[in-house]
């Protein structure tokens, strides 16, 4: 505001910090543009010669003032000297990779020259990435691995067989070995098979708080040849019914806690078949594990519904092959193994849980579930 020219930028930043009670060491305005164009007798501002230099070589990528300012990461200056325009960059060198400011300046000068030469009613040409940026992106996108023929059941059962005595899951109730998870999975899949409740492409719901029940329920459903549809324990009954109806679900595996809290006495109770996970885990199947149907890599593994915040929720269908390819890539990239644990914070109805559950089991790691009563307590996460 030209009526307050004596109230300078530094004082403005101090007032902003005070008014908003910001950290005194936080940069309020990390990128500053100083424009001094169009006036008379314009000259570069007085600067300490030790803190910057002005290189007027024809290579425009070198026309850079280098220095450090205490209030900004970058102070970009446009200064008119006679009939020439100078681009001045004052910046904190430690914050930027070598050559980054030079690259910005080169692109900045290109844009100025294009604005000077082009028809202003025409669209701006695209700014091209630097060779260095392109090589980084190409390298990141150049990763490849063999397409798998395994299923989520295959990679987890291999882990269960190999690491049987190791701890696979810890939750608010205790710890469970790989062998215990394998037994619980088999009992659930055997029950579903014995009672004709599972077949390829058929969805079976899961409604459970964070616990080992989510693991054996999801694996048991897939081992029986079906696919699972996860439900959020905080969804209202109407939303649960909407999602189950959309997925043509008839059967839901549920924890005792969620059955008592959500299902019992509600309209949901008689609309679907509810199977208590703890009851199934305790039952001995009639079918042997070798007689269970083996899902194929192209079969549906699970369906996760979108939030529906912008309209009607939609189910996203994922095959075993797609999920396993992702899990294998992550485990290889980060060298996940028997000494690793995963803090499984994501809800089962969110797709990140696919790695939280099946990634560690495939690698001999451990799944760590938080106390469901402390889901939003970061101190509890830190303790775990």
mmCIF file of C-alpha atoms in Angstrom:
data_model
loop_
_atom_site.group_PDB
_atom_site.id
_atom_site.type_symbol
_atom_site.label_atom_id
_atom_site.label_comp_id
_atom_site.label_asym_id
_atom_site.label_seq_id
_atom_site.Cartn_x
_atom_site.Cartn_y
_atom_site.Cartn_z
ATOM 1 C CA UNK A 1 0.000 0.000 0.000
ATOM 2 C CA UNK A 2 1.664 3.178 -1.178
ATOM 3 C CA UNK A 3 0.216 5.054 1.796
ATOM 4 C CA UNK A 4 2.373 2.997 4.163
ATOM 5 C CA UNK A 5 5.701 2.729 2.363
ATOM 6 C CA UNK A 6 7.695 3.307 5.566
ATOM 7 C CA UNK A 7 6.227 0.117 7.070
ATOM 8 C CA UNK A 8 8.643 -2.292 5.408
ATOM 9 C CA UNK A 9 8.462 -5.972 4.565
ATOM 10 C CA UNK A 10 10.437 -7.140 7.574
ATOM 11 C CA UNK A 11 8.099 -5.315 9.948
ATOM 12 C CA UNK A 12 5.113 -6.793 8.095
ATOM 13 C CA UNK A 13 6.457 -10.333 8.612
ATOM 14 C CA UNK A 14 7.054 -9.662 12.303
ATOM 15 C CA UNK A 15 3.480 -8.424 12.693
ATOM 16 C CA UNK A 16 2.154 -11.511 10.873
ATOM 17 C CA UNK A 17 4.139 -13.783 13.186
ATOM 18 C CA UNK A 18 2.821 -11.967 16.233
ATOM 19 C CA UNK A 19 -0.777 -11.785 15.025
ATOM 20 C CA UNK A 20 -0.944 -15.481 14.108
ATOM 21 C CA UNK A 21 1.294 -16.564 17.030
ATOM 22 C CA UNK A 22 3.689 -18.318 14.679
ATOM 23 C CA UNK A 23 7.031 -19.857 15.504
ATOM 24 C CA UNK A 24 9.638 -17.079 15.443
ATOM 25 C CA UNK A 25 11.975 -19.380 13.522
ATOM 26 C CA UNK A 26 9.372 -20.337 10.917
ATOM 27 C CA UNK A 27 9.591 -18.622 7.557
ATOM 28 C CA UNK A 28 6.320 -16.732 7.129
ATOM 29 C CA UNK A 29 6.961 -15.878 3.489
ATOM 30 C CA UNK A 30 9.665 -18.228 2.146
ATOM 31 C CA UNK A 31 9.343 -17.015 -1.459
ATOM 32 C CA UNK A 32 9.633 -13.243 -1.960
ATOM 33 C CA UNK A 33 9.340 -11.355 -5.253
ATOM 34 C CA UNK A 34 10.828 -7.876 -5.405
ATOM 35 C CA UNK A 35 9.807 -5.960 -8.517
ATOM 36 C CA UNK A 36 11.481 -2.681 -9.413
ATOM 37 C CA UNK A 37 10.502 -2.178 -13.011
ATOM 38 C CA UNK A 38 9.172 0.898 -14.795
ATOM 39 C CA UNK A 39 10.602 3.621 -12.562
ATOM 40 C CA UNK A 40 13.358 6.049 -13.449
ATOM 41 C CA UNK A 41 17.045 5.753 -12.618
ATOM 42 C CA UNK A 42 16.665 2.122 -11.582
ATOM 43 C CA UNK A 43 19.866 0.513 -10.361
ATOM 44 C CA UNK A 44 20.552 -2.790 -8.615
ATOM 45 C CA UNK A 45 19.943 -2.445 -4.899
ATOM 46 C CA UNK A 46 22.944 -1.891 -2.677
ATOM 47 C CA UNK A 47 24.233 -5.289 -1.607
ATOM 48 C CA UNK A 48 27.198 -6.534 0.305
ATOM 49 C CA UNK A 49 29.696 -7.577 -2.376
ATOM 50 C CA UNK A 50 30.653 -10.638 -0.354
ATOM 51 C CA UNK A 51 27.129 -12.048 -0.445
ATOM 52 C CA UNK A 52 26.344 -11.950 -4.155
ATOM 53 C CA UNK A 53 27.655 -11.586 -7.642
ATOM 54 C CA UNK A 54 26.091 -10.464 -10.899
ATOM 55 C CA UNK A 55 27.268 -12.370 -13.967
ATOM 56 C CA UNK A 56 26.288 -10.730 -17.240
ATOM 57 C CA UNK A 57 27.545 -13.432 -19.581
ATOM 58 C CA UNK A 58 25.323 -14.303 -22.537
ATOM 59 C CA UNK A 59 24.543 -17.738 -21.031
ATOM 60 C CA UNK A 60 21.270 -16.806 -19.380
ATOM 61 C CA UNK A 61 21.473 -19.712 -16.929
ATOM 62 C CA UNK A 62 24.433 -17.894 -15.347
ATOM 63 C CA UNK A 63 22.691 -14.530 -14.927
ATOM 64 C CA UNK A 64 22.109 -15.150 -11.250
ATOM 65 C CA UNK A 65 22.717 -13.198 -8.059
ATOM 66 C CA UNK A 66 23.705 -15.683 -5.391
ATOM 67 C CA UNK A 67 23.480 -14.903 -1.718
ATOM 68 C CA UNK A 68 21.632 -15.472 1.517
ATOM 69 C CA UNK A 69 18.773 -13.568 3.119
ATOM 70 C CA UNK A 70 17.622 -14.052 6.665
ATOM 71 C CA UNK A 71 13.855 -13.860 6.071
ATOM 72 C CA UNK A 72 13.355 -15.869 2.876
ATOM 73 C CA UNK A 73 14.432 -19.036 1.146
ATOM 74 C CA UNK A 74 14.311 -17.245 -2.205
ATOM 75 C CA UNK A 75 14.179 -13.509 -2.888
ATOM 76 C CA UNK A 76 13.572 -13.169 -6.622
ATOM 77 C CA UNK A 77 14.252 -9.680 -7.943
ATOM 78 C CA UNK A 78 13.309 -8.082 -11.258
ATOM 79 C CA UNK A 79 15.282 -4.901 -11.731
ATOM 80 C CA UNK A 80 15.393 -2.575 -14.744
ATOM 81 C CA UNK A 81 18.776 -0.990 -15.503
ATOM 82 C CA UNK A 82 18.566 1.388 -18.448
ATOM 83 C CA UNK A 83 16.870 -0.624 -21.181
ATOM 84 C CA UNK A 84 17.845 -3.999 -19.718
ATOM 85 C CA UNK A 85 16.069 -6.345 -17.315
ATOM 86 C CA UNK A 86 18.083 -8.245 -14.726
ATOM 87 C CA UNK A 87 16.881 -11.382 -12.956
ATOM 88 C CA UNK A 88 18.238 -11.516 -9.423
ATOM 89 C CA UNK A 89 18.005 -14.575 -7.216
ATOM 90 C CA UNK A 90 18.928 -14.252 -3.545
ATOM 91 C CA UNK A 91 18.619 -17.656 -1.889
ATOM 92 C CA UNK A 92 19.760 -19.835 0.990
ATOM 93 C CA UNK A 93 22.194 -22.178 -0.685
ATOM 94 C CA UNK A 94 21.841 -24.997 1.866
ATOM 95 C CA UNK A 95 18.132 -25.465 1.074
ATOM 96 C CA UNK A 96 18.526 -26.376 -2.595
ATOM 97 C CA UNK A 97 20.260 -29.043 -4.634
ATOM 98 C CA UNK A 98 23.210 -27.926 -6.693
ATOM 99 C CA UNK A 99 22.043 -26.481 -9.996
ATOM 100 C CA UNK A 100 18.388 -26.203 -8.958
ATOM 101 C CA UNK A 101 18.260 -22.390 -8.769
ATOM 102 C CA UNK A 102 20.164 -22.156 -12.047
ATOM 103 C CA UNK A 103 17.525 -24.396 -13.622
ATOM 104 C CA UNK A 104 14.707 -22.256 -12.212
ATOM 105 C CA UNK A 105 16.391 -19.119 -13.505
ATOM 106 C CA UNK A 106 16.811 -20.590 -16.979
ATOM 107 C CA UNK A 107 13.118 -21.496 -17.169
ATOM 108 C CA UNK A 108 12.191 -18.085 -15.745
ATOM 109 C CA UNK A 109 14.215 -16.306 -18.433
ATOM 110 C CA UNK A 110 12.660 -18.522 -21.126
ATOM 111 C CA UNK A 111 9.186 -17.481 -19.991
ATOM 112 C CA UNK A 112 10.111 -13.792 -20.039
ATOM 113 C CA UNK A 113 11.506 -14.089 -23.574
ATOM 114 C CA UNK A 114 8.402 -15.956 -24.725
ATOM 115 C CA UNK A 115 6.155 -13.288 -23.229
ATOM 116 C CA UNK A 116 8.160 -10.632 -25.045
ATOM 117 C CA UNK A 117 8.050 -12.385 -28.425
ATOM 118 C CA UNK A 118 4.727 -14.256 -28.549
ATOM 119 C CA UNK A 119 1.180 -13.199 -29.244
ATOM 120 C CA UNK A 120 -0.314 -12.734 -25.769
ATOM 121 C CA UNK A 121 -3.639 -14.181 -26.942
ATOM 122 C CA UNK A 122 -1.935 -17.461 -27.841
ATOM 123 C CA UNK A 123 -1.486 -20.223 -25.236
ATOM 124 C CA UNK A 124 1.879 -20.416 -23.484
ATOM 125 C CA UNK A 125 4.243 -23.143 -24.716
ATOM 126 C CA UNK A 126 4.838 -25.985 -22.283
ATOM 127 C CA UNK A 127 7.847 -25.666 -20.004
ATOM 128 C CA UNK A 128 10.078 -28.678 -20.561
ATOM 129 C CA UNK A 129 11.659 -30.606 -17.710
ATOM 130 C CA UNK A 130 15.416 -30.560 -17.434
ATOM 131 C CA UNK A 131 17.428 -33.572 -18.567
ATOM 132 C CA UNK A 132 18.301 -34.285 -14.927
ATOM 133 C CA UNK A 133 14.636 -34.298 -13.876
ATOM 134 C CA UNK A 134 13.684 -36.505 -16.797
ATOM 135 C CA UNK A 135 16.414 -39.014 -15.953
ATOM 136 C CA UNK A 136 15.259 -39.216 -12.324
ATOM 137 C CA UNK A 137 11.626 -39.778 -13.366
ATOM 138 C CA UNK A 138 12.564 -42.328 -16.036
ATOM 139 C CA UNK A 139 14.700 -44.192 -13.525
ATOM 140 C CA UNK A 140 11.884 -44.289 -10.959
ATOM 141 C CA UNK A 141 9.366 -45.476 -13.554
ATOM 142 C CA UNK A 142 11.772 -47.943 -15.121
ATOM 143 C CA UNK A 143 11.367 -50.603 -12.421
ATOM 144 C CA UNK A 144 10.100 -53.937 -13.657
ATOM 145 C CA UNK A 145 9.562 -57.396 -12.210
ATOM 146 C CA UNK A 146 8.110 -60.686 -13.476
ATOM 147 C CA UNK A 147 4.304 -60.823 -13.563
ATOM 148 C CA UNK A 148 3.276 -63.159 -10.775
ATOM 149 C CA UNK A 149 0.984 -66.162 -10.967
ATOM 150 C CA UNK A 150 0.688 -66.294 -7.158
ATOM 151 C CA UNK A 151 -2.343 -65.289 -5.122
ATOM 152 C CA UNK A 152 -2.537 -63.555 -1.753
ATOM 153 C CA UNK A 153 -3.318 -66.968 -0.291
ATOM 154 C CA UNK A 154 -0.182 -68.479 -1.875
ATOM 155 C CA UNK A 155 2.251 -65.881 -0.537
ATOM 156 C CA UNK A 156 0.721 -65.855 2.953
ATOM 157 C CA UNK A 157 0.466 -69.645 3.259
ATOM 158 C CA UNK A 158 4.112 -69.901 2.191
ATOM 159 C CA UNK A 159 4.995 -67.491 4.987
ATOM 160 C CA UNK A 160 2.870 -69.421 7.493
ATOM 161 C CA UNK A 161 4.604 -72.674 6.584
ATOM 162 C CA UNK A 162 8.103 -71.168 6.657
ATOM 163 C CA UNK A 163 7.801 -69.069 9.832
ATOM 164 C CA UNK A 164 5.293 -71.169 11.796
ATOM 165 C CA UNK A 165 6.741 -70.475 15.261
ATOM 166 C CA UNK A 166 7.332 -66.726 14.752
ATOM 167 C CA UNK A 167 4.862 -64.092 15.927
ATOM 168 C CA UNK A 168 2.614 -63.039 13.056
ATOM 169 C CA UNK A 169 0.170 -60.686 14.779
ATOM 170 C CA UNK A 170 -0.034 -58.733 18.020
ATOM 171 C CA UNK A 171 -3.207 -56.928 19.044
ATOM 172 C CA UNK A 172 -4.864 -55.580 22.159
ATOM 173 C CA UNK A 173 -5.650 -59.136 23.318
ATOM 174 C CA UNK A 174 -2.311 -60.863 22.801
ATOM 175 C CA UNK A 175 0.148 -62.341 20.308
ATOM 176 C CA UNK A 176 -0.497 -64.964 17.635
ATOM 177 C CA UNK A 177 2.050 -67.137 15.867
ATOM 178 C CA UNK A 178 2.068 -67.854 12.153
ATOM 179 C CA UNK A 179 0.865 -71.381 12.976
ATOM 180 C CA UNK A 180 -2.129 -70.002 14.926
ATOM 181 C CA UNK A 181 -3.035 -67.661 12.084
ATOM 182 C CA UNK A 182 -2.790 -70.579 9.664
ATOM 183 C CA UNK A 183 -5.076 -72.744 11.807
ATOM 184 C CA UNK A 184 -7.656 -69.977 12.247
ATOM 185 C CA UNK A 185 -7.614 -69.293 8.503
ATOM 186 C CA UNK A 186 -8.136 -72.976 7.686
ATOM 187 C CA UNK A 187 -11.032 -73.321 10.132
ATOM 188 C CA UNK A 188 -12.829 -70.321 8.628
ATOM 189 C CA UNK A 189 -12.239 -71.393 5.013
ATOM 190 C CA UNK A 190 -13.284 -74.948 5.872
ATOM 191 C CA UNK A 191 -16.568 -73.786 7.412
ATOM 192 C CA UNK A 192 -17.384 -71.573 4.421
ATOM 193 C CA UNK A 193 -16.587 -74.444 2.050
ATOM 194 C CA UNK A 194 -18.489 -77.079 4.050
ATOM 195 C CA UNK A 195 -21.635 -74.919 4.106
ATOM 196 C CA UNK A 196 -21.474 -73.832 0.453
ATOM 197 C CA UNK A 197 -20.966 -70.155 1.294
ATOM 198 C CA UNK A 198 -17.937 -69.479 -0.890
ATOM 199 C CA UNK A 199 -17.327 -69.507 -4.625
ATOM 200 C CA UNK A 200 -15.173 -67.495 -7.066
ATOM 201 C CA UNK A 201 -16.407 -63.935 -7.483
ATOM 202 C CA UNK A 202 -18.758 -64.121 -4.499
ATOM 203 C CA UNK A 203 -18.197 -61.396 -1.893
ATOM 204 C CA UNK A 204 -18.275 -62.094 1.844
ATOM 205 C CA UNK A 205 -18.263 -59.129 4.225
ATOM 206 C CA UNK A 206 -15.958 -58.515 7.192
ATOM 207 C CA UNK A 207 -17.022 -56.318 10.130
ATOM 208 C CA UNK A 208 -14.383 -56.293 12.868
ATOM 209 C CA UNK A 209 -12.330 -53.895 14.932
ATOM 210 C CA UNK A 210 -8.534 -53.998 14.608
ATOM 211 C CA UNK A 211 -7.447 -57.479 15.754
ATOM 212 C CA UNK A 212 -6.195 -60.839 14.520
ATOM 213 C CA UNK A 213 -9.822 -61.510 13.463
ATOM 214 C CA UNK A 214 -9.389 -59.255 10.436
ATOM 215 C CA UNK A 215 -6.401 -61.319 9.312
ATOM 216 C CA UNK A 216 -7.938 -64.792 9.622
ATOM 217 C CA UNK A 217 -11.273 -63.586 8.218
ATOM 218 C CA UNK A 218 -9.750 -62.060 5.077
ATOM 219 C CA UNK A 219 -7.390 -64.991 4.478
ATOM 220 C CA UNK A 220 -10.097 -67.563 5.293
ATOM 221 C CA UNK A 221 -12.543 -66.052 2.805
ATOM 222 C CA UNK A 222 -9.950 -66.060 0.028
ATOM 223 C CA UNK A 223 -8.679 -69.543 0.896
ATOM 224 C CA UNK A 224 -12.250 -70.770 0.456
ATOM 225 C CA UNK A 225 -12.238 -69.322 -3.064
ATOM 226 C CA UNK A 226 -14.344 -66.207 -2.462
ATOM 227 C CA UNK A 227 -13.420 -62.508 -2.127
ATOM 228 C CA UNK A 228 -13.802 -60.233 0.882
ATOM 229 C CA UNK A 229 -15.582 -56.911 1.249
ATOM 230 C CA UNK A 230 -14.354 -54.909 4.267
ATOM 231 C CA UNK A 231 -16.728 -52.736 6.322
ATOM 232 C CA UNK A 232 -15.817 -49.821 8.593
ATOM 233 C CA UNK A 233 -16.816 -50.232 12.242
ATOM 234 C CA UNK A 234 -17.781 -46.545 12.419
ATOM 235 C CA UNK A 235 -20.188 -46.695 9.485
ATOM 236 C CA UNK A 236 -23.852 -46.282 10.398
ATOM 237 C CA UNK A 237 -26.152 -49.257 9.803
ATOM 238 C CA UNK A 238 -27.607 -47.589 6.701
ATOM 239 C CA UNK A 239 -24.196 -47.260 5.064
ATOM 240 C CA UNK A 240 -23.309 -50.872 5.924
ATOM 241 C CA UNK A 241 -26.559 -52.060 4.358
ATOM 242 C CA UNK A 242 -25.973 -49.915 1.247
ATOM 243 C CA UNK A 243 -22.493 -51.342 0.660
ATOM 244 C CA UNK A 244 -23.500 -54.953 1.359
ATOM 245 C CA UNK A 245 -26.499 -54.614 -0.931
ATOM 246 C CA UNK A 246 -24.399 -53.074 -3.710
ATOM 247 C CA UNK A 247 -21.912 -55.970 -3.412
ATOM 248 C CA UNK A 248 -24.666 -58.638 -3.436
ATOM 249 C CA UNK A 249 -23.333 -59.914 -0.114
ATOM 250 C CA UNK A 250 -25.289 -62.549 1.784
ATOM 251 C CA UNK A 251 -22.790 -63.552 4.472
ATOM 252 C CA UNK A 252 -20.699 -61.401 6.841
ATOM 253 C CA UNK A 253 -17.939 -62.475 9.231
ATOM 254 C CA UNK A 254 -18.200 -60.315 12.341
ATOM 255 C CA UNK A 255 -16.361 -59.955 15.650
ATOM 256 C CA UNK A 256 -18.352 -60.504 18.865
ATOM 257 C CA UNK A 257 -17.843 -56.840 19.812
ATOM 258 C CA UNK A 258 -19.221 -55.454 16.552
ATOM 259 C CA UNK A 259 -22.106 -57.925 16.484
ATOM 260 C CA UNK A 260 -23.242 -56.723 19.901
ATOM 261 C CA UNK A 261 -22.630 -53.043 19.128
ATOM 262 C CA UNK A 262 -24.001 -52.758 15.584
ATOM 263 C CA UNK A 263 -25.896 -55.840 14.459
ATOM 264 C CA UNK A 264 -27.856 -57.280 17.384
ATOM 265 C CA UNK A 265 -31.365 -55.848 17.529
ATOM 266 C CA UNK A 266 -30.952 -53.783 14.342
ATOM 267 C CA UNK A 267 -32.618 -54.221 10.963
ATOM 268 C CA UNK A 268 -29.302 -55.637 9.715
ATOM 269 C CA UNK A 269 -29.586 -58.700 11.937
ATOM 270 C CA UNK A 270 -32.170 -60.483 9.788
ATOM 271 C CA UNK A 271 -31.095 -59.144 6.397
ATOM 272 C CA UNK A 272 -27.785 -61.042 6.255
ATOM 273 C CA UNK A 273 -26.164 -64.172 7.593
ATOM 274 C CA UNK A 274 -23.794 -63.153 10.413
ATOM 275 C CA UNK A 275 -20.993 -65.531 11.396
ATOM 276 C CA UNK A 276 -18.991 -64.809 14.567
ATOM 277 C CA UNK A 277 -15.276 -65.108 13.753
ATOM 278 C CA UNK A 278 -14.414 -66.554 17.178
ATOM 279 C CA UNK A 279 -16.985 -69.335 16.708
ATOM 280 C CA UNK A 280 -15.644 -70.309 13.296
ATOM 281 C CA UNK A 281 -12.035 -70.360 14.516
ATOM 282 C CA UNK A 282 -13.037 -72.878 17.190
ATOM 283 C CA UNK A 283 -14.712 -75.296 14.724
ATOM 284 C CA UNK A 284 -12.929 -78.237 13.094
ATOM 285 C CA UNK A 285 -13.762 -78.391 9.352
ATOM 286 C CA UNK A 286 -14.886 -81.545 7.585
ATOM 287 C CA UNK A 287 -12.824 -80.713 4.481
ATOM 288 C CA UNK A 288 -9.057 -81.101 4.529
ATOM 289 C CA UNK A 289 -6.932 -78.111 3.653
ATOM 290 C CA UNK A 290 -5.731 -79.888 0.509
ATOM 291 C CA UNK A 291 -9.312 -80.273 -0.725
ATOM 292 C CA UNK A 292 -10.059 -76.562 -0.610
ATOM 293 C CA UNK A 293 -10.355 -74.872 -4.028
ATOM 294 C CA UNK A 294 -7.296 -72.876 -4.989
ATOM 295 C CA UNK A 295 -8.019 -69.356 -6.255
ATOM 296 C CA UNK A 296 -6.324 -68.179 -9.458
ATOM 297 C CA UNK A 297 -4.200 -65.045 -9.872
ATOM 298 C CA UNK A 298 -6.875 -63.464 -12.049
ATOM 299 C CA UNK A 299 -9.687 -64.075 -9.549
ATOM 300 C CA UNK A 300 -11.157 -61.245 -7.505
ATOM 301 C CA UNK A 301 -9.391 -60.977 -4.132
ATOM 302 C CA UNK A 302 -11.369 -58.141 -2.563
ATOM 303 C CA UNK A 303 -13.660 -55.201 -3.294
ATOM 304 C CA UNK A 304 -13.185 -51.911 -1.437
ATOM 305 C CA UNK A 305 -15.851 -49.225 -1.645
ATOM 306 C CA UNK A 306 -14.997 -45.566 -2.109
ATOM 307 C CA UNK A 307 -16.014 -43.075 0.560
ATOM 308 C CA UNK A 308 -18.985 -41.839 -1.450
ATOM 309 C CA UNK A 309 -18.250 -38.251 -0.409
ATOM 310 C CA UNK A 310 -18.927 -37.022 -3.952
ATOM 311 C CA UNK A 311 -21.830 -39.332 -4.744
ATOM 312 C CA UNK A 312 -22.863 -42.951 -4.417
ATOM 313 C CA UNK A 313 -20.092 -45.260 -3.115
ATOM 314 C CA UNK A 314 -18.498 -47.387 -5.827
ATOM 315 C CA UNK A 315 -16.796 -50.729 -5.384
ATOM 316 C CA UNK A 316 -13.218 -51.072 -6.655
ATOM 317 C CA UNK A 317 -12.429 -54.664 -7.633
ATOM 318 C CA UNK A 318 -8.841 -55.926 -7.306
ATOM 319 C CA UNK A 319 -7.440 -59.244 -8.481
ATOM 320 C CA UNK A 320 -4.966 -61.408 -6.608
ATOM 321 C CA UNK A 321 -2.330 -60.725 -9.291
ATOM 322 C CA UNK A 322 -2.603 -56.939 -8.943
ATOM 323 C CA UNK A 323 -2.300 -57.012 -5.169
ATOM 324 C CA UNK A 324 0.548 -59.548 -5.107
ATOM 325 C CA UNK A 325 2.578 -57.621 -7.699
ATOM 326 C CA UNK A 326 2.366 -54.524 -5.498
ATOM 327 C CA UNK A 327 3.245 -56.404 -2.302
ATOM 328 C CA UNK A 328 6.216 -58.150 -3.911
ATOM 329 C CA UNK A 329 7.532 -54.838 -5.250
ATOM 330 C CA UNK A 330 7.266 -53.114 -1.853
ATOM 331 C CA UNK A 331 8.847 -55.997 0.057
ATOM 332 C CA UNK A 332 11.732 -56.124 -2.417
ATOM 333 C CA UNK A 333 12.262 -52.363 -2.585
ATOM 334 C CA UNK A 334 12.384 -51.950 1.204
ATOM 335 C CA UNK A 335 13.962 -55.364 1.957
ATOM 336 C CA UNK A 336 11.107 -56.336 4.286
ATOM 337 C CA UNK A 337 11.900 -59.481 6.249
ATOM 338 C CA UNK A 338 11.613 -61.391 9.487
ATOM 339 C CA UNK A 339 12.919 -58.549 11.646
ATOM 340 C CA UNK A 340 10.300 -56.057 10.476
ATOM 341 C CA UNK A 341 6.961 -54.998 11.936
ATOM 342 C CA UNK A 342 4.125 -53.000 10.392
ATOM 343 C CA UNK A 343 1.946 -50.711 12.511
ATOM 344 C CA UNK A 344 -1.434 -51.385 10.884
ATOM 345 C CA UNK A 345 -3.229 -48.076 11.464
ATOM 346 C CA UNK A 346 -5.348 -48.011 8.300
ATOM 347 C CA UNK A 347 -8.934 -49.201 8.512
ATOM 348 C CA UNK A 348 -9.757 -52.478 6.779
ATOM 349 C CA UNK A 349 -12.087 -50.565 4.440
ATOM 350 C CA UNK A 350 -9.080 -48.548 3.177
ATOM 351 C CA UNK A 351 -6.803 -50.109 0.567
ATOM 352 C CA UNK A 352 -3.539 -49.514 2.467
ATOM 353 C CA UNK A 353 -4.535 -52.375 4.780
ATOM 354 C CA UNK A 354 -3.906 -54.766 1.920
ATOM 355 C CA UNK A 355 -0.189 -54.235 2.462
ATOM 356 C CA UNK A 356 -0.522 -53.890 6.246
ATOM 357 C CA UNK A 357 -1.881 -57.448 6.440
ATOM 358 C CA UNK A 358 -0.495 -59.447 3.544
ATOM 359 C CA UNK A 359 2.873 -57.719 3.114
ATOM 360 C CA UNK A 360 4.338 -58.747 6.493
ATOM 361 C CA UNK A 361 2.837 -62.264 6.334
ATOM 362 C CA UNK A 362 4.528 -62.891 2.996
ATOM 363 C CA UNK A 363 7.911 -61.809 4.383
ATOM 364 C CA UNK A 364 7.882 -63.327 7.871
ATOM 365 C CA UNK A 365 7.268 -59.973 9.547
ATOM 366 C CA UNK A 366 4.809 -58.987 12.243
ATOM 367 C CA UNK A 367 1.509 -57.093 12.059
ATOM 368 C CA UNK A 368 0.974 -54.761 15.027
ATOM 369 C CA UNK A 369 -2.624 -53.683 15.688
ATOM 370 C CA UNK A 370 -3.367 -50.774 18.003
ATOM 371 C CA UNK A 371 -5.983 -50.720 20.741
ATOM 372 C CA UNK A 372 -9.264 -49.928 18.926
ATOM 373 C CA UNK A 373 -10.176 -47.531 21.735
ATOM 374 C CA UNK A 374 -7.025 -45.490 21.027
ATOM 375 C CA UNK A 375 -7.237 -45.255 17.242
ATOM 376 C CA UNK A 376 -6.689 -41.481 17.211
ATOM 377 C CA UNK A 377 -4.051 -41.322 19.949
ATOM 378 C CA UNK A 378 -0.573 -40.744 18.417
ATOM 379 C CA UNK A 379 1.063 -41.333 21.813
ATOM 380 C CA UNK A 380 -0.341 -44.888 21.717
ATOM 381 C CA UNK A 381 1.039 -45.370 18.202
ATOM 382 C CA UNK A 382 4.432 -44.182 19.432
ATOM 383 C CA UNK A 383 4.369 -46.627 22.365
ATOM 384 C CA UNK A 384 3.584 -49.515 20.014
#
